[in-house]
XYZ file of N, CA, C and O in Angstrom:
504
model
N 0.829 -1.204 0.000
C 0.000 0.000 0.000
C 0.859 1.247 0.000
O 1.986 1.246 0.474
N 0.305 2.305 -0.565
C 0.968 3.607 -0.605
C 0.005 4.640 -0.047
O -1.185 4.643 -0.389
N 0.521 5.483 0.812
C -0.264 6.608 1.323
C 0.301 7.902 0.759
O 1.521 8.095 0.714
N -0.601 8.780 0.329
C -0.228 10.081 -0.203
C -0.979 11.152 0.584
O -2.207 11.056 0.725
N -0.246 12.139 1.073
C -0.856 13.198 1.873
C -0.468 14.546 1.279
O 0.720 14.902 1.273
N -1.467 15.272 0.805
C -1.232 16.596 0.238
C -1.279 17.663 1.323
O -1.951 17.501 2.350
N -0.583 18.757 1.051
C -0.627 19.921 1.929
C -0.316 21.155 1.098
O 0.180 21.051 -0.031
N -0.615 22.310 1.668
C -0.240 23.564 1.023
C -1.370 24.315 0.362
O -1.166 25.427 -0.140
N -2.566 23.750 0.352
C -3.676 24.458 -0.245
C -4.089 25.654 0.593
O -3.635 25.835 1.726
N -4.971 26.476 0.024
C -5.439 27.641 0.754
C -6.075 28.653 -0.156
O -6.384 28.370 -1.322
N -6.249 29.851 0.380
C -6.850 30.968 -0.347
C -5.739 31.895 -0.832
O -4.862 32.272 -0.047
N -5.791 32.259 -2.095
C -4.780 33.141 -2.665
C -5.473 34.097 -3.632
O -6.492 33.757 -4.240
N -4.922 35.296 -3.755
C -5.494 36.276 -4.669
C -5.090 35.984 -6.112
O -4.036 35.376 -6.351
N -5.880 36.414 -7.065
C -5.493 36.238 -8.480
C -4.121 36.858 -8.741
O -3.814 37.946 -8.243
N -3.325 36.137 -9.510
C -1.955 36.566 -9.775
C -0.955 36.077 -8.766
O 0.264 36.209 -8.962
N -1.431 35.504 -7.686
C -0.543 35.027 -6.624
C 0.035 33.657 -6.910
O -0.189 33.059 -7.966
N 0.775 33.168 -5.923
C 1.444 31.868 -6.043
C 1.106 30.990 -4.853
O 0.768 31.484 -3.771
N 1.237 29.699 -5.087
C 0.988 28.726 -4.037
C 1.802 27.483 -4.350
O 1.983 27.134 -5.526
N 2.297 26.828 -3.307
C 3.051 25.593 -3.486
C 2.338 24.446 -2.796
O 2.057 24.525 -1.592
N 2.058 23.409 -3.538
C 1.466 22.199 -2.979
C 2.536 21.127 -2.807
O 3.461 21.036 -3.604
N 2.371 20.330 -1.768
C 3.269 19.200 -1.537
C 2.465 17.926 -1.360
O 1.313 17.961 -0.933
N 3.101 16.818 -1.676
C 2.476 15.506 -1.509
C 3.551 14.576 -0.946
O 4.580 14.356 -1.587
N 3.302 14.071 0.248
C 4.259 13.186 0.901
C 3.820 11.743 0.721
O 2.686 11.387 1.053
N 4.720 10.925 0.217
C 4.413 9.523 -0.006
C 5.042 8.633 1.052
O 6.144 8.900 1.539
N 4.320 7.577 1.414
C 4.844 6.608 2.373
C 4.149 5.269 2.151
O 3.157 5.185 1.433
N 4.679 4.228 2.785
C 4.029 2.932 2.729
C 4.882 1.834 2.127
O 5.890 2.088 1.463
N 4.420 0.622 2.329
C 5.171 -0.546 1.880
C 5.210 -0.684 0.367
O 6.037 -1.412 -0.178
N 4.307 0.000 -0.296
C 4.283 -0.073 -1.753
C 5.532 0.456 -2.402
O 5.822 0.148 -3.567
N 6.307 1.240 -1.657
C 7.539 1.789 -2.220
C 8.739 0.874 -1.993
O 9.847 1.187 -2.425
N 8.534 -0.259 -1.310
C 9.663 -1.154 -1.047
C 10.036 -1.917 -2.310
O 11.205 -1.962 -2.708
N 9.068 -2.525 -2.956
C 9.345 -3.312 -4.168
C 9.182 -2.503 -5.438
O 9.678 -2.890 -6.494
N 8.489 -1.382 -5.327
C 8.322 -0.479 -6.474
C 8.741 0.901 -5.984
O 7.943 1.628 -5.412
N 10.011 1.256 -6.183
C 10.521 2.499 -5.613
C 9.749 3.709 -6.111
O 9.128 3.695 -7.186
N 9.818 4.759 -5.313
C 9.086 5.999 -5.599
C 9.338 6.468 -7.024
O 8.414 6.868 -7.734
N 10.593 6.403 -7.457
C 10.935 6.931 -8.769
C 10.424 6.062 -9.918
O 10.500 6.475 -11.083
N 9.891 4.900 -9.615
C 9.333 4.055 -10.667
C 7.869 4.370 -10.962
O 7.310 3.893 -11.943
N 7.257 5.196 -10.105
C 5.884 5.609 -10.316
C 5.827 6.852 -11.196
O 6.689 7.730 -11.095
N 4.798 6.943 -12.005
C 4.443 8.215 -12.602
C 3.666 8.980 -11.533
O 2.654 8.472 -11.033
N 4.146 10.149 -11.194
C 3.485 10.963 -10.173
C 2.710 12.068 -10.875
O 3.252 12.763 -11.755
N 1.463 12.252 -10.452
C 0.585 13.143 -11.197
C -0.191 14.050 -10.259
O -0.502 13.667 -9.126
N -0.530 15.208 -10.737
C -1.462 16.114 -10.064
C -2.727 16.211 -10.911
O -2.665 16.456 -12.124
N -3.852 16.005 -10.234
C -5.161 16.203 -10.829
C -5.835 17.343 -10.071
O -5.459 17.679 -8.950
N -6.884 17.885 -10.661
C -7.726 18.814 -9.936
C -9.171 18.618 -10.364
O -9.445 18.150 -11.461
N -10.062 18.987 -9.456
C -11.488 18.874 -9.738
C -12.195 20.103 -9.207
O -12.214 20.346 -7.995
N -12.756 20.864 -10.127
C -13.538 22.046 -9.767
C -14.989 21.629 -9.559
O -15.435 20.601 -10.095
N -15.741 22.406 -8.803
C -17.150 22.062 -8.556
C -17.918 21.890 -9.861
O -17.837 22.733 -10.759
N -18.623 20.776 -9.959
C -19.441 20.524 -11.130
C -18.680 20.082 -12.363
O -19.272 19.944 -13.442
N -17.380 19.865 -12.226
C -16.572 19.466 -13.375
C -15.903 18.121 -13.116
O -15.771 17.678 -11.978
N -15.438 17.499 -14.202
C -14.723 16.235 -14.076
C -13.303 16.480 -13.570
O -12.740 17.562 -13.731
N -12.755 15.450 -12.973
C -11.369 15.533 -12.518
C -10.462 15.661 -13.740
O -10.624 14.941 -14.727
N -9.488 16.560 -13.635
C -8.633 16.922 -14.767
C -7.175 16.642 -14.422
O -6.686 17.078 -13.370
N -6.479 15.945 -15.318
C -5.049 15.735 -15.155
C -4.318 16.996 -15.593
O -4.495 17.449 -16.723
N -3.491 17.570 -14.719
C -2.851 18.827 -15.055
C -1.334 18.734 -15.149
O -0.709 19.553 -15.833
N -0.717 17.787 -14.486
C 0.751 17.702 -14.542
C 1.200 16.284 -14.220
O 0.599 15.628 -13.362
N 2.223 15.854 -14.933
C 2.774 14.509 -14.760
C 4.295 14.587 -14.730
O 4.885 15.339 -15.514
N 4.887 13.789 -13.853
C 6.319 13.558 -13.930
C 6.498 12.052 -14.040
O 5.996 11.293 -13.196
N 7.143 11.613 -15.103
C 7.161 10.189 -15.408
C 8.094 9.448 -14.471
O 8.850 10.040 -13.704
N 8.038 8.123 -14.537
C 8.783 7.257 -13.652
C 10.285 7.447 -13.757
O 10.816 8.481 -13.356
N 10.956 6.458 -14.306
C 12.424 6.499 -14.259
C 13.060 7.720 -14.908
O 14.059 8.231 -14.411
N 12.492 8.223 -15.992
C 13.125 9.324 -16.700
C 12.866 10.687 -16.098
O 13.672 11.604 -16.249
N 11.753 10.844 -15.412
C 11.441 12.132 -14.806
C 10.979 13.197 -15.775
O 11.000 14.375 -15.436
N 10.543 12.796 -16.976
C 10.044 13.788 -17.927
C 8.739 14.376 -17.407
O 7.963 13.703 -16.723
N 8.493 15.636 -17.729
C 7.291 16.312 -17.254
C 6.386 16.671 -18.428
O 6.836 16.861 -19.560
N 5.107 16.771 -18.095
C 4.121 17.155 -19.095
C 3.001 17.885 -18.378
O 2.699 17.586 -17.206
N 2.378 18.846 -19.089
C 1.375 19.699 -18.467
C 0.155 19.847 -19.367
O 0.268 19.834 -20.595
N -0.978 20.049 -18.727
C -2.167 20.429 -19.470
C -1.975 21.850 -19.993
O -1.291 22.670 -19.377
N -2.614 22.138 -21.115
C -2.482 23.476 -21.696
C -2.954 24.558 -20.731
O -2.436 25.677 -20.740
N -3.915 24.217 -19.902
C -4.496 25.205 -19.000
C -3.509 25.702 -17.946
O -3.702 26.776 -17.369
N -2.440 24.950 -17.695
C -1.489 25.350 -16.646
C -0.069 25.495 -17.175
O 0.819 25.937 -16.438
N 0.160 25.149 -18.424
C 1.508 25.181 -18.991
C 2.084 26.581 -18.900
O 1.424 27.568 -19.237
N 3.315 26.663 -18.445
C 3.981 27.951 -18.295
C 3.727 28.631 -16.965
O 4.398 29.604 -16.616
N 2.760 28.141 -16.204
C 2.449 28.739 -14.893
C 2.733 27.788 -13.740
O 3.070 28.221 -12.645
N 2.563 26.495 -13.980
C 2.747 25.485 -12.939
C 4.002 24.666 -13.230
O 4.342 24.431 -14.389
N 4.662 24.218 -12.161
C 5.837 23.365 -12.299
C 5.722 22.185 -11.348
O 5.532 22.374 -10.138
N 5.839 20.989 -11.888
C 5.815 19.778 -11.084
C 7.248 19.329 -10.839
O 8.115 19.459 -11.716
N 7.490 18.833 -9.634
C 8.830 18.369 -9.288
C 8.717 17.261 -8.249
O 7.692 17.131 -7.578
N 9.767 16.483 -8.137
C 9.769 15.417 -7.142
C 11.115 15.373 -6.437
O 12.138 15.760 -7.009
N 11.093 14.899 -5.201
C 12.305 14.642 -4.436
C 12.290 13.152 -4.135
O 11.525 12.690 -3.279
N 13.114 12.406 -4.842
C 13.078 10.951 -4.724
C 13.488 10.500 -3.323
O 12.868 9.606 -2.739
N 14.506 11.125 -2.776
C 14.991 10.728 -1.448
C 13.924 10.923 -0.379
O 13.784 10.109 0.538
N 13.149 11.999 -0.494
C 12.132 12.298 0.512
C 10.774 11.731 0.127
O 9.828 11.836 0.905
N 10.663 11.168 -1.090
C 9.383 10.642 -1.571
C 8.298 11.720 -1.526
O 7.188 11.504 -0.997
N 8.640 12.878 -2.037
C 7.669 13.956 -2.069
C 7.493 14.476 -3.496
O 8.412 14.428 -4.313
N 6.306 14.951 -3.740
C 5.938 15.547 -5.012
C 5.483 16.966 -4.730
O 4.850 17.210 -3.692
N 5.817 17.881 -5.599
C 5.407 19.259 -5.384
C 4.759 19.819 -6.649
O 4.947 19.307 -7.753
N 3.993 20.873 -6.445
C 3.407 21.617 -7.560
C 3.529 23.089 -7.229
O 2.888 23.565 -6.279
N 4.368 23.778 -7.973
C 4.550 25.203 -7.780
C 3.625 25.921 -8.758
O 3.744 25.751 -9.969
N 2.733 26.725 -8.210
C 1.710 27.370 -9.013
C 1.903 28.879 -8.986
O 1.892 29.483 -7.899
N 2.077 29.463 -10.142
C 2.250 30.905 -10.278
C 1.134 31.501 -11.130
O 0.439 30.777 -11.850
N 1.004 32.806 -11.039
C 0.010 33.525 -11.867
C -1.359 32.864 -11.780
O -2.014 32.608 -12.797
N -1.777 32.607 -10.572
C -3.029 31.879 -10.364
C -4.230 32.695 -10.816
O -4.261 33.927 -10.688
N -5.216 31.971 -11.327
C -6.438 32.571 -11.845
C -7.633 32.001 -11.084
O -7.557 30.891 -10.542
N -8.741 32.727 -11.073
C -9.937 32.182 -10.397
C -10.334 30.810 -10.938
O -10.824 29.965 -10.167
N -10.093 30.556 -12.196
C -10.453 29.258 -12.767
C -9.523 28.126 -12.322
O -9.775 26.959 -12.637
N -8.485 28.451 -11.589
C -7.644 27.409 -10.984
C -8.241 26.883 -9.679
O -7.712 25.926 -9.097
N -9.318 27.507 -9.231
C -9.970 27.064 -8.002
C -10.473 25.635 -8.165
O -11.227 25.331 -9.097
N -10.040 24.759 -7.257
C -10.390 23.339 -7.348
C -9.810 22.611 -6.139
O -9.008 23.173 -5.386
N -10.213 21.359 -5.998
C -9.520 20.458 -5.089
C -8.414 19.780 -5.897
O -8.668 19.241 -6.981
N -7.205 19.840 -5.362
C -6.044 19.286 -6.053
C -5.661 17.956 -5.407
O -5.544 17.861 -4.177
N -5.444 16.958 -6.273
C -5.150 15.601 -5.817
C -3.795 15.134 -6.322
O -3.461 15.304 -7.499
N -3.072 14.491 -5.457
C -1.823 13.827 -5.802
C -2.143 12.372 -6.175
O -3.014 11.744 -5.548
N -1.447 11.861 -7.165
C -1.724 10.505 -7.662
C -0.409 9.813 -7.997
O 0.492 10.417 -8.580
N -0.310 8.551 -7.608
C 0.853 7.734 -7.961
C 0.378 6.572 -8.813
O -0.545 5.853 -8.425
N 0.997 6.400 -9.967
C 0.575 5.359 -10.897
C 1.770 4.532 -11.324
O 2.795 5.056 -11.746
N 1.594 3.204 -11.184
C 2.647 2.272 -11.587
C 2.067 1.247 -12.533
O 1.016 0.661 -12.249
N 2.738 1.026 -13.657
C 2.311 -0.007 -14.594
C 3.494 -0.893 -14.918
O 4.457 -0.463 -15.553
N 3.401 -2.145 -14.467
C 4.449 -3.115 -14.758
C 3.932 -4.277 -15.554
O 4.489 -5.366 -15.498
N 2.852 -4.047 -16.277
C 2.176 -5.113 -17.000
C 0.758 -5.232 -16.478
O 0.414 -4.692 -15.422
N -0.056 -5.971 -17.182
C -1.480 -6.035 -16.816
C -1.707 -6.620 -15.431
O -2.707 -6.323 -14.786
N -0.786 -7.424 -14.965
C -0.938 -8.015 -13.636
C -0.232 -7.196 -12.566
O -0.238 -7.595 -11.394
N 0.341 -6.096 -12.950
C 1.085 -5.267 -11.989
C 0.790 -3.812 -12.261
O 1.646 -3.059 -12.720
N -0.449 -3.435 -12.005
C -0.875 -2.049 -12.198
C -1.419 -1.547 -10.870
O -2.310 -2.150 -10.271
N -0.869 -0.435 -10.415
C -1.244 0.117 -9.117
C -1.485 1.607 -9.253
O -0.776 2.304 -9.984
N -2.470 2.102 -8.514
C -2.781 3.523 -8.524
C -3.250 3.933 -7.142
O -4.069 3.247 -6.520
N -2.722 5.042 -6.683
C -3.050 5.543 -5.347
C -3.373 7.036 -5.426
O -2.800 7.763 -6.241
N -4.264 7.461 -4.534
C -4.707 8.853 -4.492
C -4.506 9.440 -3.099
O -4.663 8.755 -2.095
N -4.227 10.719 -3.070
C -4.276 11.454 -1.823
C -5.697 11.899 -1.546
O -6.614 11.678 -2.350
N -5.886 12.560 -0.412
C -7.231 12.963 0.003
C -7.656 14.289 -0.623
O -8.840 14.631 -0.581
N -6.711 15.005 -1.193
C -7.024 16.271 -1.833
C -6.785 17.470 -0.937
O -6.887 17.372 0.292
N -6.472 18.590 -1.556
C -6.306 19.845 -0.826
C -6.979 20.957 -1.634
O -6.846 21.022 -2.852
N -7.708 21.820 -0.934
C -8.494 22.857 -1.608
C -7.616 24.058 -1.938
O -6.871 24.560 -1.081
N -7.722 24.508 -3.172
C -7.085 25.759 -3.608
C -8.199 26.686 -4.084
O -8.998 26.320 -4.950
N -8.245 27.876 -3.505
C -9.244 28.870 -3.872
C -8.534 30.140 -4.296
O -7.729 30.689 -3.534
N -8.831 30.580 -5.512
C -8.227 31.807 -6.037
C -9.335 32.851 -6.132
O -10.246 32.739 -6.952
N -9.237 33.844 -5.281
C -10.302 34.838 -5.204
C -9.768 36.124 -4.591
O -8.895 36.089 -3.714
N -10.339 37.227 -5.048
C -9.967 38.519 -4.473
C -10.765 38.777 -3.200
O -10.513 39.724 -2.468
């Protein structure tokens, strides 16, 4: 099992910045090290579907972003600390959502694992 705990959400004014963190722990990282997971940030605004906004891939660490956040958000990981971060700049009211940390591992059809954090609220408002 893997546990993911997000922190850092809150209220911020438009144009402001916020940093989210996700701390990973659990036995699931013993046989499948943290860096072997694709670590992802999703968000879900009220009345909308959950949206994938940023990914950092497993062994290579390549990053990818949704167009809605590209150039404003940066995803990063600390392998030694098993933490994932999301640095958010130039925040807009439409960034208001619950943000979720996600760990995804695919080692074949019989070895697919996915874990979610509980979410942290980000509200962008004047």
